[in-house]
CSV table of C-alpha atoms in Angstrom, one decimal:
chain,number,residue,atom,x,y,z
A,1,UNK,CA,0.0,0.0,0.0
A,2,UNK,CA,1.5,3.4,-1.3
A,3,UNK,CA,-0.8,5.8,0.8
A,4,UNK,CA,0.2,6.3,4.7
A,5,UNK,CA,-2.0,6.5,7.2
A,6,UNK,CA,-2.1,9.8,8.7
A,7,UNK,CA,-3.6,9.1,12.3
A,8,UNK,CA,-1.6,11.9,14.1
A,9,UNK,CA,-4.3,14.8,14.0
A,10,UNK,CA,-3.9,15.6,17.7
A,11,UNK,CA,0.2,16.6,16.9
A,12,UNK,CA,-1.0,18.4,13.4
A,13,UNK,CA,-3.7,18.6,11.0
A,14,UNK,CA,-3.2,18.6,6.9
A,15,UNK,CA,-4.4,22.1,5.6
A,16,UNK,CA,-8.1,22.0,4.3
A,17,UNK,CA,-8.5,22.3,0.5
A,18,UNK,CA,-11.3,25.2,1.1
A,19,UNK,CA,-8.7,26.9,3.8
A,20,UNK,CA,-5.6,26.8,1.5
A,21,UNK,CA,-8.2,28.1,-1.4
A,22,UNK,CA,-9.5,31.4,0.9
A,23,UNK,CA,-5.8,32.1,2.8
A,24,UNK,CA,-4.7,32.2,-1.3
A,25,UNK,CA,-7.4,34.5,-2.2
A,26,UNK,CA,-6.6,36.7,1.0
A,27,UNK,CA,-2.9,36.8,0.4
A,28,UNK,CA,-3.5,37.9,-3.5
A,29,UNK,CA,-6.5,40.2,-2.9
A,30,UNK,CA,-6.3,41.8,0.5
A,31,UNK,CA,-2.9,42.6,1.3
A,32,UNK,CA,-3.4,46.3,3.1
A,33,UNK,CA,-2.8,46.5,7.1
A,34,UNK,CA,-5.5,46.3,8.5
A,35,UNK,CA,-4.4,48.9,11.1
A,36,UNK,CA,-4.0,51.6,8.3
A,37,UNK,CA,-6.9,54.1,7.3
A,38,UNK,CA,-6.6,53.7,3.9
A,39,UNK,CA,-8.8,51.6,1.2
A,40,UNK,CA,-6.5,48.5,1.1
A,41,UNK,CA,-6.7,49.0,5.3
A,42,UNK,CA,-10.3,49.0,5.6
A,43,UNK,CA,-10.2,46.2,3.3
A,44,UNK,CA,-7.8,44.1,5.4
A,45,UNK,CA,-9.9,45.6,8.9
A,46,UNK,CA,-13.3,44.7,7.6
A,47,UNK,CA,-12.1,40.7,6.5
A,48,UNK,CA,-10.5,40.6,10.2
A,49,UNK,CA,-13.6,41.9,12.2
A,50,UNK,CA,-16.0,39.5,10.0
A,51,UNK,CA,-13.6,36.8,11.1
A,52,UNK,CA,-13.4,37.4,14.6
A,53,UNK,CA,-17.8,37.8,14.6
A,54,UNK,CA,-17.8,34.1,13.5
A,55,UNK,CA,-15.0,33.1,16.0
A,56,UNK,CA,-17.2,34.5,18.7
A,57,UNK,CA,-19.9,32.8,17.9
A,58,UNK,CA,-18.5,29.5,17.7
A,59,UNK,CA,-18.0,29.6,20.9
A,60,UNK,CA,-20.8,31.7,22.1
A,61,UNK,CA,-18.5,34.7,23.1
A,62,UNK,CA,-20.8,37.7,24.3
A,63,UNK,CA,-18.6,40.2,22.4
A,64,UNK,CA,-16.6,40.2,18.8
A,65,UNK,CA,-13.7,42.6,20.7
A,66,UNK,CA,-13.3,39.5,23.3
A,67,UNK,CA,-11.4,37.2,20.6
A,68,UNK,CA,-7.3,37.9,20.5
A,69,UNK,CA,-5.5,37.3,17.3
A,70,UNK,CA,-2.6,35.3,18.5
A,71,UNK,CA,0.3,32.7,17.0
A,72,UNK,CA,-1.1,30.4,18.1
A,73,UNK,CA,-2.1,27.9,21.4
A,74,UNK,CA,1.3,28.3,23.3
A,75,UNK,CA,1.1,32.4,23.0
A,76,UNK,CA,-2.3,32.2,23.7
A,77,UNK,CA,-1.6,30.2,27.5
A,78,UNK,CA,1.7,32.2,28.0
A,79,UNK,CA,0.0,35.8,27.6
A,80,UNK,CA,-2.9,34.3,30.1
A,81,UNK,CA,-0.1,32.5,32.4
A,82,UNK,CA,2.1,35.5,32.8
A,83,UNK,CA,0.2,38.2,32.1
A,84,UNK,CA,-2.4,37.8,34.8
A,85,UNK,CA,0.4,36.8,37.4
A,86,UNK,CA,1.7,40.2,36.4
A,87,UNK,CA,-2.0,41.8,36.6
A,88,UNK,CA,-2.5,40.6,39.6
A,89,UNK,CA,0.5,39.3,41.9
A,90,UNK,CA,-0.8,42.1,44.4
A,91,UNK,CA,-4.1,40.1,44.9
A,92,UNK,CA,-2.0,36.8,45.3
A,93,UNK,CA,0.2,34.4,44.0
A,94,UNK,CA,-1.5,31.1,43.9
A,95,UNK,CA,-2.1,29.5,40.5
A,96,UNK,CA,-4.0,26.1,40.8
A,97,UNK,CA,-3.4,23.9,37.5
A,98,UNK,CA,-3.3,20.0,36.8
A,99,UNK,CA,-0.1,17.7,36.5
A,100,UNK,CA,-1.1,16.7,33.2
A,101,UNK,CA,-1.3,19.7,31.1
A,102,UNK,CA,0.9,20.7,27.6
A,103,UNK,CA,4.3,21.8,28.1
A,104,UNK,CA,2.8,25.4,27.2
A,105,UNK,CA,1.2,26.0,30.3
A,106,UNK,CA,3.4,23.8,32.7
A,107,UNK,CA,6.8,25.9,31.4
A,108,UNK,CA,5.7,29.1,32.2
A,109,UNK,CA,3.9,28.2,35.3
A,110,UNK,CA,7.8,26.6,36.4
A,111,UNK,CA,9.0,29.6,35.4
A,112,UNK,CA,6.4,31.9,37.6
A,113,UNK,CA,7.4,29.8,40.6
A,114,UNK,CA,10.9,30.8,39.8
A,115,UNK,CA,9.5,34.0,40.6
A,116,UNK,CA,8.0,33.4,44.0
A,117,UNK,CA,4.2,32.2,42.8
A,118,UNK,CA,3.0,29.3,44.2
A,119,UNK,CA,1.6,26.0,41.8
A,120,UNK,CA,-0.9,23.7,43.1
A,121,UNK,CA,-0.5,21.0,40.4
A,122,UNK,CA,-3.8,18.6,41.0
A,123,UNK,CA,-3.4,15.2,40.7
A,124,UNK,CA,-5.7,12.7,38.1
A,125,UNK,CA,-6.6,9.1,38.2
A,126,UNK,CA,-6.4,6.4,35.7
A,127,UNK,CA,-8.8,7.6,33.4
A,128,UNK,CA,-6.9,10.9,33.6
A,129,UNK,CA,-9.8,12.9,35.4
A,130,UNK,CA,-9.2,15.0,38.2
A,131,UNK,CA,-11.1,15.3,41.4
A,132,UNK,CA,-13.2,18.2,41.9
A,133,UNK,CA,-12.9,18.1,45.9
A,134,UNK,CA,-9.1,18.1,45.6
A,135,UNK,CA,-9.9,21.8,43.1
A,136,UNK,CA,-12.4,23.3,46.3
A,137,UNK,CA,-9.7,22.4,48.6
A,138,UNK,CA,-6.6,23.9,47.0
A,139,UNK,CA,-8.8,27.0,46.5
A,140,UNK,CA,-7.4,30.0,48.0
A,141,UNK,CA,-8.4,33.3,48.8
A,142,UNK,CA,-4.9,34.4,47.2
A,143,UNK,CA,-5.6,31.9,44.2
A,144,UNK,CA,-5.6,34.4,41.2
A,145,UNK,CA,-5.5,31.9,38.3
A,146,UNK,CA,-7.1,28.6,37.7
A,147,UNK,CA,-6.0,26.8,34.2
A,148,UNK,CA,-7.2,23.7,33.4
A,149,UNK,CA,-7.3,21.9,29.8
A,150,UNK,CA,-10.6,21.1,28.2
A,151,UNK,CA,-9.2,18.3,27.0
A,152,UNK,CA,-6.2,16.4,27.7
A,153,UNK,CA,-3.0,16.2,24.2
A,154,UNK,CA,-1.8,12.7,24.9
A,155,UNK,CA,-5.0,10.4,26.2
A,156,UNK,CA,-8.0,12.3,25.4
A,157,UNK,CA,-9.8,12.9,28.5
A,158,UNK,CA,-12.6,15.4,29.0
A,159,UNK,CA,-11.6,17.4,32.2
A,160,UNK,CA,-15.3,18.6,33.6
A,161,UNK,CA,-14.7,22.2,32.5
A,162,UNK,CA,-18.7,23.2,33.6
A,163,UNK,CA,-18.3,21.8,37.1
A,164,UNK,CA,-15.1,24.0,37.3
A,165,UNK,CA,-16.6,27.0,36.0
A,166,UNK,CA,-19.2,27.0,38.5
A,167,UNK,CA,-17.3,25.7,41.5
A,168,UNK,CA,-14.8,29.3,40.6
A,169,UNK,CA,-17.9,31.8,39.6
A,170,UNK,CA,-17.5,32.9,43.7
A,171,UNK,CA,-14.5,32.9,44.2
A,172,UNK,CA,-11.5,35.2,43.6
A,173,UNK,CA,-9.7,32.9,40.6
A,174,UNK,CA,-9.8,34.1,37.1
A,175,UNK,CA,-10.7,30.5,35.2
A,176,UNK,CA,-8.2,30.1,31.9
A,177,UNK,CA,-8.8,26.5,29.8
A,178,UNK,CA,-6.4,25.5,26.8
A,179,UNK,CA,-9.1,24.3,24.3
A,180,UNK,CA,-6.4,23.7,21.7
A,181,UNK,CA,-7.3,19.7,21.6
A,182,UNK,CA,-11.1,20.2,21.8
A,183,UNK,CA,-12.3,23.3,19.4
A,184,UNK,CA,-13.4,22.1,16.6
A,185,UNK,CA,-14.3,18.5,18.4
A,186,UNK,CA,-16.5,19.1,21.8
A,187,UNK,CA,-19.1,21.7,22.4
A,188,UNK,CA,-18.1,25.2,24.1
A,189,UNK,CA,-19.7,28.1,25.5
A,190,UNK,CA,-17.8,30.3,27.3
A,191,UNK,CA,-20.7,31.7,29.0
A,192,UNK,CA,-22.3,28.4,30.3
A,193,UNK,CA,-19.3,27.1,31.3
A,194,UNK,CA,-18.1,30.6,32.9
A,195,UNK,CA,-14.7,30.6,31.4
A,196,UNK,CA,-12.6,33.9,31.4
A,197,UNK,CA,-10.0,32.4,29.2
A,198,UNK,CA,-9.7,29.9,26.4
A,199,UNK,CA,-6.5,29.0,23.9
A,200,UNK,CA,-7.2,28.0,20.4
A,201,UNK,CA,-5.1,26.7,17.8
A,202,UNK,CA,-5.6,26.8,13.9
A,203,UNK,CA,-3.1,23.9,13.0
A,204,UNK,CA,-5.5,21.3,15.3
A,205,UNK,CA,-8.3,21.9,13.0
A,206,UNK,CA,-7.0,21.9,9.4
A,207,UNK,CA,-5.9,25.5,9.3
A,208,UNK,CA,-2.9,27.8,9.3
A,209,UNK,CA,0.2,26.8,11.6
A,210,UNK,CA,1.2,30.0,13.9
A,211,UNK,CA,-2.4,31.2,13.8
A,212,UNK,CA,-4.3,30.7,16.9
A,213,UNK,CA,-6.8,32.9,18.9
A,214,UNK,CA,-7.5,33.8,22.7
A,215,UNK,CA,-11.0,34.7,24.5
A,216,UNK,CA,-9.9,36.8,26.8
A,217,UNK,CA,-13.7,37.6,28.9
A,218,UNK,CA,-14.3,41.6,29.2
A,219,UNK,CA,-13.0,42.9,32.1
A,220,UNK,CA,-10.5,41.0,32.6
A,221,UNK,CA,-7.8,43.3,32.1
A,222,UNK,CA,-4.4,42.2,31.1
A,223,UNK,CA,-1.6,43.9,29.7
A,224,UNK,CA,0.1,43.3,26.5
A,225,UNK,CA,2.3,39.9,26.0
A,226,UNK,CA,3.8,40.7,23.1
A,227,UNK,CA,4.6,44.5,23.5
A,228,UNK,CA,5.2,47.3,20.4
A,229,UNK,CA,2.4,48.8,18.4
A,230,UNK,CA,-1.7,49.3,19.2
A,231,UNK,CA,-2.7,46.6,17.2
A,232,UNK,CA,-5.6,44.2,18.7
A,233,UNK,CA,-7.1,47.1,20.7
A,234,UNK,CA,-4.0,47.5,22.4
A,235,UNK,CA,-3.9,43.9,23.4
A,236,UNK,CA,-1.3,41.9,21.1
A,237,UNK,CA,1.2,44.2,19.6
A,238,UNK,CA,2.1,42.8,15.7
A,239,UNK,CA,0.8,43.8,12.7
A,240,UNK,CA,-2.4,41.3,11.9
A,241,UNK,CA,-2.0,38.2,10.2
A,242,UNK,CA,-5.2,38.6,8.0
A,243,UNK,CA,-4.6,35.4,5.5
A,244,UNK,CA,-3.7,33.6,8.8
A,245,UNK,CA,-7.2,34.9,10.1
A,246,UNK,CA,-9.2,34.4,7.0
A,247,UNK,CA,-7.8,30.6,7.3
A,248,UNK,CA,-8.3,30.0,11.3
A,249,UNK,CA,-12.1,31.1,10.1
A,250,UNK,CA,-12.5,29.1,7.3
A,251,UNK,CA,-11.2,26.0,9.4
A,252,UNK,CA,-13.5,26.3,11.8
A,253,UNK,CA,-16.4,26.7,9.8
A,254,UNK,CA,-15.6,23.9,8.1
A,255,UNK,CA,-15.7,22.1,11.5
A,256,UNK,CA,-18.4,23.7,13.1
A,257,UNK,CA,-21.0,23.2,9.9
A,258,UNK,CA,-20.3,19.4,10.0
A,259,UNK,CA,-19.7,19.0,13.5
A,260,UNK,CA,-22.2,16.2,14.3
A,261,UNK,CA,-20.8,14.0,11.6
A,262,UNK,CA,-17.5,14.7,12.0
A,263,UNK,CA,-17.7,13.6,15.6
A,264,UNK,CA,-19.5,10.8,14.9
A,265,UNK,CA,-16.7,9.3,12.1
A,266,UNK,CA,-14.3,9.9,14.6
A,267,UNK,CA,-16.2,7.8,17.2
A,268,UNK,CA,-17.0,5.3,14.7
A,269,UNK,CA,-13.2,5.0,13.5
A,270,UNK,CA,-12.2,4.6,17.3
A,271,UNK,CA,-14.6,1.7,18.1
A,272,UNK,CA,-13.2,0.5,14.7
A,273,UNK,CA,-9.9,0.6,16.0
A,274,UNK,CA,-10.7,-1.3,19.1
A,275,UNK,CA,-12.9,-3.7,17.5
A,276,UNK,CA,-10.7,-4.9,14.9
A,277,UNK,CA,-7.4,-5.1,17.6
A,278,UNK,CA,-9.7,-7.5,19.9
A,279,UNK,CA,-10.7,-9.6,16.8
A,280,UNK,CA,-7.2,-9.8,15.7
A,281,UNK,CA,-5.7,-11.3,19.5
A,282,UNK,CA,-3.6,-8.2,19.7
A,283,UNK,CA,-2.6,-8.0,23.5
A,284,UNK,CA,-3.8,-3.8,24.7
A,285,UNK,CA,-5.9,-2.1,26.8
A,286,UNK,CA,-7.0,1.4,26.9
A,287,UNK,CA,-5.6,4.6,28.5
A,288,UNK,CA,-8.8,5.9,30.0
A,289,UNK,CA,-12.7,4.9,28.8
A,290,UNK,CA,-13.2,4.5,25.3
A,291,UNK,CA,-16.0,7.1,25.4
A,292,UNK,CA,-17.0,8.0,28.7
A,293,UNK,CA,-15.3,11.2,29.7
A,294,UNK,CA,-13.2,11.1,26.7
A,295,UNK,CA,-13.1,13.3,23.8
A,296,UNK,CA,-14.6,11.9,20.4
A,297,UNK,CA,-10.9,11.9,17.8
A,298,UNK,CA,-8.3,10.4,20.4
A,299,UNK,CA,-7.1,7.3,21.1
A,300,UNK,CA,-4.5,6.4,24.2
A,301,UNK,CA,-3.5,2.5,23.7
A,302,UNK,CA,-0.8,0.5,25.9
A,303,UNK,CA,0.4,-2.7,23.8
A,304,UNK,CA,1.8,-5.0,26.6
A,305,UNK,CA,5.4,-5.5,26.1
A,306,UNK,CA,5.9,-3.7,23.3
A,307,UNK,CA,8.5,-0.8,23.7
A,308,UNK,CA,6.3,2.4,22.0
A,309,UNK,CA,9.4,3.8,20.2
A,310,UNK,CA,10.2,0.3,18.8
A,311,UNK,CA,6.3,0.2,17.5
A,312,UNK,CA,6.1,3.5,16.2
A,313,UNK,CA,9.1,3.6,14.2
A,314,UNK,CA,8.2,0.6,12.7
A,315,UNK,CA,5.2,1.6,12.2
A,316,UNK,CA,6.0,4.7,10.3
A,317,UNK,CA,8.4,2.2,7.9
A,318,UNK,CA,5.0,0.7,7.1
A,319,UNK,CA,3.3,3.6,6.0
A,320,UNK,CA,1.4,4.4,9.6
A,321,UNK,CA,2.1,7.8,11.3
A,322,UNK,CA,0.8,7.8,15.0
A,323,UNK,CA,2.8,9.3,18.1
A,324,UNK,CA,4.1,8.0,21.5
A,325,UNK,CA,2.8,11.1,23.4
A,326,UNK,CA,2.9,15.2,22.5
A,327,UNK,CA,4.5,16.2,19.6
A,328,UNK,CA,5.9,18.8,21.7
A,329,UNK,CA,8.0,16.2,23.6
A,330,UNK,CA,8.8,13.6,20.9
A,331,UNK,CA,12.3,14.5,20.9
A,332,UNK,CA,12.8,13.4,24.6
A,333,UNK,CA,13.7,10.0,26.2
A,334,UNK,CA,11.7,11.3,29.2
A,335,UNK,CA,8.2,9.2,29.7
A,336,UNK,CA,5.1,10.6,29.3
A,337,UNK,CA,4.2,13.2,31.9
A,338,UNK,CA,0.5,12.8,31.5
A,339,UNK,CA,1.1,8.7,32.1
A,340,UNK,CA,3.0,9.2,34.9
A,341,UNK,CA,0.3,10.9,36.3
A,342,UNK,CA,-2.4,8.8,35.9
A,343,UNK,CA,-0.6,5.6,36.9
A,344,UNK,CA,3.1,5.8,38.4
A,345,UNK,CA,6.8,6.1,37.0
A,346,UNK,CA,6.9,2.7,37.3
A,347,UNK,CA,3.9,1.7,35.2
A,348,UNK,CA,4.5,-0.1,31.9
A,349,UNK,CA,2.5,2.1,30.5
A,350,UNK,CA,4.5,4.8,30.2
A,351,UNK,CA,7.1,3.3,27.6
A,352,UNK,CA,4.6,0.8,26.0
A,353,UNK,CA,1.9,3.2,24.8
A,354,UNK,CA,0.3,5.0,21.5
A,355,UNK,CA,-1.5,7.8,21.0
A,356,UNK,CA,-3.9,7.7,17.8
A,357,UNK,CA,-5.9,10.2,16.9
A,358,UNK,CA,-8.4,10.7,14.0
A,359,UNK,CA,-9.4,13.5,12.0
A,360,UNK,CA,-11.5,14.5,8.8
A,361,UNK,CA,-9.3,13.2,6.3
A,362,UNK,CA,-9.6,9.5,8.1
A,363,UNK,CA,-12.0,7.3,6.4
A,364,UNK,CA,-13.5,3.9,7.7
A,365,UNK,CA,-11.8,2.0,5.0
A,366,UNK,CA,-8.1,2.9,6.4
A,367,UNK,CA,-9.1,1.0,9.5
A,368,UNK,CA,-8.5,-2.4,8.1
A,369,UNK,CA,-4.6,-2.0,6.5
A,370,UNK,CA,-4.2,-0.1,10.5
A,371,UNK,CA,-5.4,-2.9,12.8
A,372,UNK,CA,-3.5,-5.2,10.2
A,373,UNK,CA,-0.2,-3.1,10.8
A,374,UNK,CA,-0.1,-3.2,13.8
A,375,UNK,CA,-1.2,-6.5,14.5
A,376,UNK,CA,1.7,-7.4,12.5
A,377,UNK,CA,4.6,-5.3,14.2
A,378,UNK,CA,3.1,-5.7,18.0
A,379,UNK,CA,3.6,-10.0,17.1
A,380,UNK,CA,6.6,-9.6,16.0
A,381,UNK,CA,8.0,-7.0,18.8
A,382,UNK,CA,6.4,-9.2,21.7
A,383,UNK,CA,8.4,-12.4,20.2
A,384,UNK,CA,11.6,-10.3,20.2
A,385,UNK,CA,10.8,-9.1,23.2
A,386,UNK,CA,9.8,-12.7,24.6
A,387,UNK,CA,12.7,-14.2,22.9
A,388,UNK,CA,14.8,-11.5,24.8
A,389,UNK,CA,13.5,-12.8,28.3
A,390,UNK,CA,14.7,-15.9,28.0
């Protein structure tokens, strides 16, 4: 088989046909700076406010002015991180997070307690859920920032964003959630869920890489991360990326009109998955539920014995592209954070798992040639590995 398998949508989405086609148009047509006065200006402002109404209402945003034009997802939780322990460090120093969140939230959060803040990192259980008495007990009357992740990079789990909301709507905490994995995939409504704060990422939903956006709720005042002109009402210096927006936009329209059936292909490819590894003896077990609690495209599966680096390379020789954990980690012979969390340093787990995870360019009839691949390569590696024991 010539075509590879691309099941690796949680590190990186392929760019959208109908989003390459408008960020084009954008780049040839409206070129002006959309901070200029000028005809090619109010070109370029108007195609940037009529992206940033949609935005808004895809996640039910009271105001237009409340999305932020960012890079991307890591600027997005590093102006929130630092900025509101700059804001606010007079208030308290208490930031309350989880231990299993992306490496851009936990690095600036290391680097705030460098600084003298304090980081309550709560801890999750096996399905990679955390408990919501162990939040209302680590609340504070100096907490000043709660970030949480909608859902979790690397196993998939749905962290109960509503219940947090509310539990925070009395207290003194500002309530930030990095949405990058779940936009596009899970419902959201800043308003229902009371969230102040919420990191998106174009690239995670078949759009532009370094193009990403922030809710940032009114009122809560914050200044500048990236500091030079006025741009952004004063709130992200840099003149705008208007192809960048035009092709966040488009992305999520294309998402947001089809959102029912995209979800249910990507539940229908996971229970695929599953189904066809139990028919064909392959020894695993999941990371998590397969549905409960779990977001609809991702996939967390531990193939006992079988050394995940080993797998995935040979994998990848065989046409199949999956990841061992974060792309933003692959690079390291460290373990999986997020496994080590939910079940020890000393679990398997941690060196015998795969992340897969699905997205609208997957199609029922790849699942087949996948189970088959990796059927093959997990016998093979277990008998080495056997073989090895003896």
């Amino acid at each position: 088989m010539n075509e590879r398998i691309y099941v690796d949508n949680a590190g990186t989405t392929m760019m959208a046909p109908s989003v390459i086609q408008a960020m084009t148009h954008a780049m040839e047509d409206t070129f002006g700076n959309a901070s200029t006065t000028t005809f090619y200006g109010r070109q370029a402002k108007q195609v940037l406010e009529d992206s940033r109404h949609y935005l808004a209402t895809t996640i039910n945003a009271q105001f237009d002015d409340e999305i932020v034009f960012t890079s991307g997802g890591t600027e997005s939780d590093n102006t929130v991180i630092k900025q509101v322990a700059a804001a606010r460090q007079a208030e308290g120093k208490h930031i309350i997070t989880t231990a299993i969140e992306h490496e851009a939230v936990l690095r600036p959060l290391a680097d705030l307690e460098q600084q003298g803040f304090e980081v309550t990192y709560l801890p999750v259980d096996e399905n990679g859920q955390i408990n919501l008495n162990d939040l209302k007990a680590a609340l504070r009357d100096d907490t000043i920032l709660v970030s949480i992740m909608t859902v979790n990079n690397e196993v998939g789990s749905l962290l109960p964003i509503h219940e947090i909301g509310a539990m925070l709507a009395d207290s003194n905490a500002w309530f930030h959630t990095d949405a990058v994995q779940a936009y596009g995939a899970v419902p959201i409504d800043v308003q229902a869920d009371q969230i102040d704060f919420l990191s998106v990422s174009a690239h995670k939903i078949n759009g532009p890489k370094m193009m990403g956006m922030l809710y940032r709720r009114r009122g809560r005042n914050l200044p500048s991360f990236v500091r030079g002109g006025d741009q952004e009402l004063k709130r992200r210096a840099g003149t705008e990326n208007v192809p960048g927006v035009v092709g966040l936009a488009t992305a999520a329209k294309l998402h947001f009109d089809n959102f029912d059936a995209d979800v249910a292909l990507f539940q229908s490819l996971k229970h695929r998955l599953v189904k066809g590894l139990e028919a064909a003896g392959v020894d695993f077990e999941i990371n998590g539920h397969l549905t409960d609690q779990m977001a609809p495209q991702t996939i967390s599966i531990w193939f006992k014995g079988v050394p995940n680096d080993a797998l995935l390379t040979n994998l990848d020789l065989d046409g199949v592209i999956a990841a061992a954990g974060s792309a933003c980690t692959s690079g390291s012979l460290d373990p999986s954070h997020v496994l080590v969390a939910m079940f020890g340093e000393d679990s398997p787990r941690v060196w015998e798992t795969l992340r897969f995870s699905f997205g609208i360019t997957n199609t029922t009839g790849e699942i087949e040639h996948l189970v088959a691949t990796i059927a093959k390569h997990v016998a093979r590696l277990q008998h080495v590995g056997d073989r090895g024991q003896r």
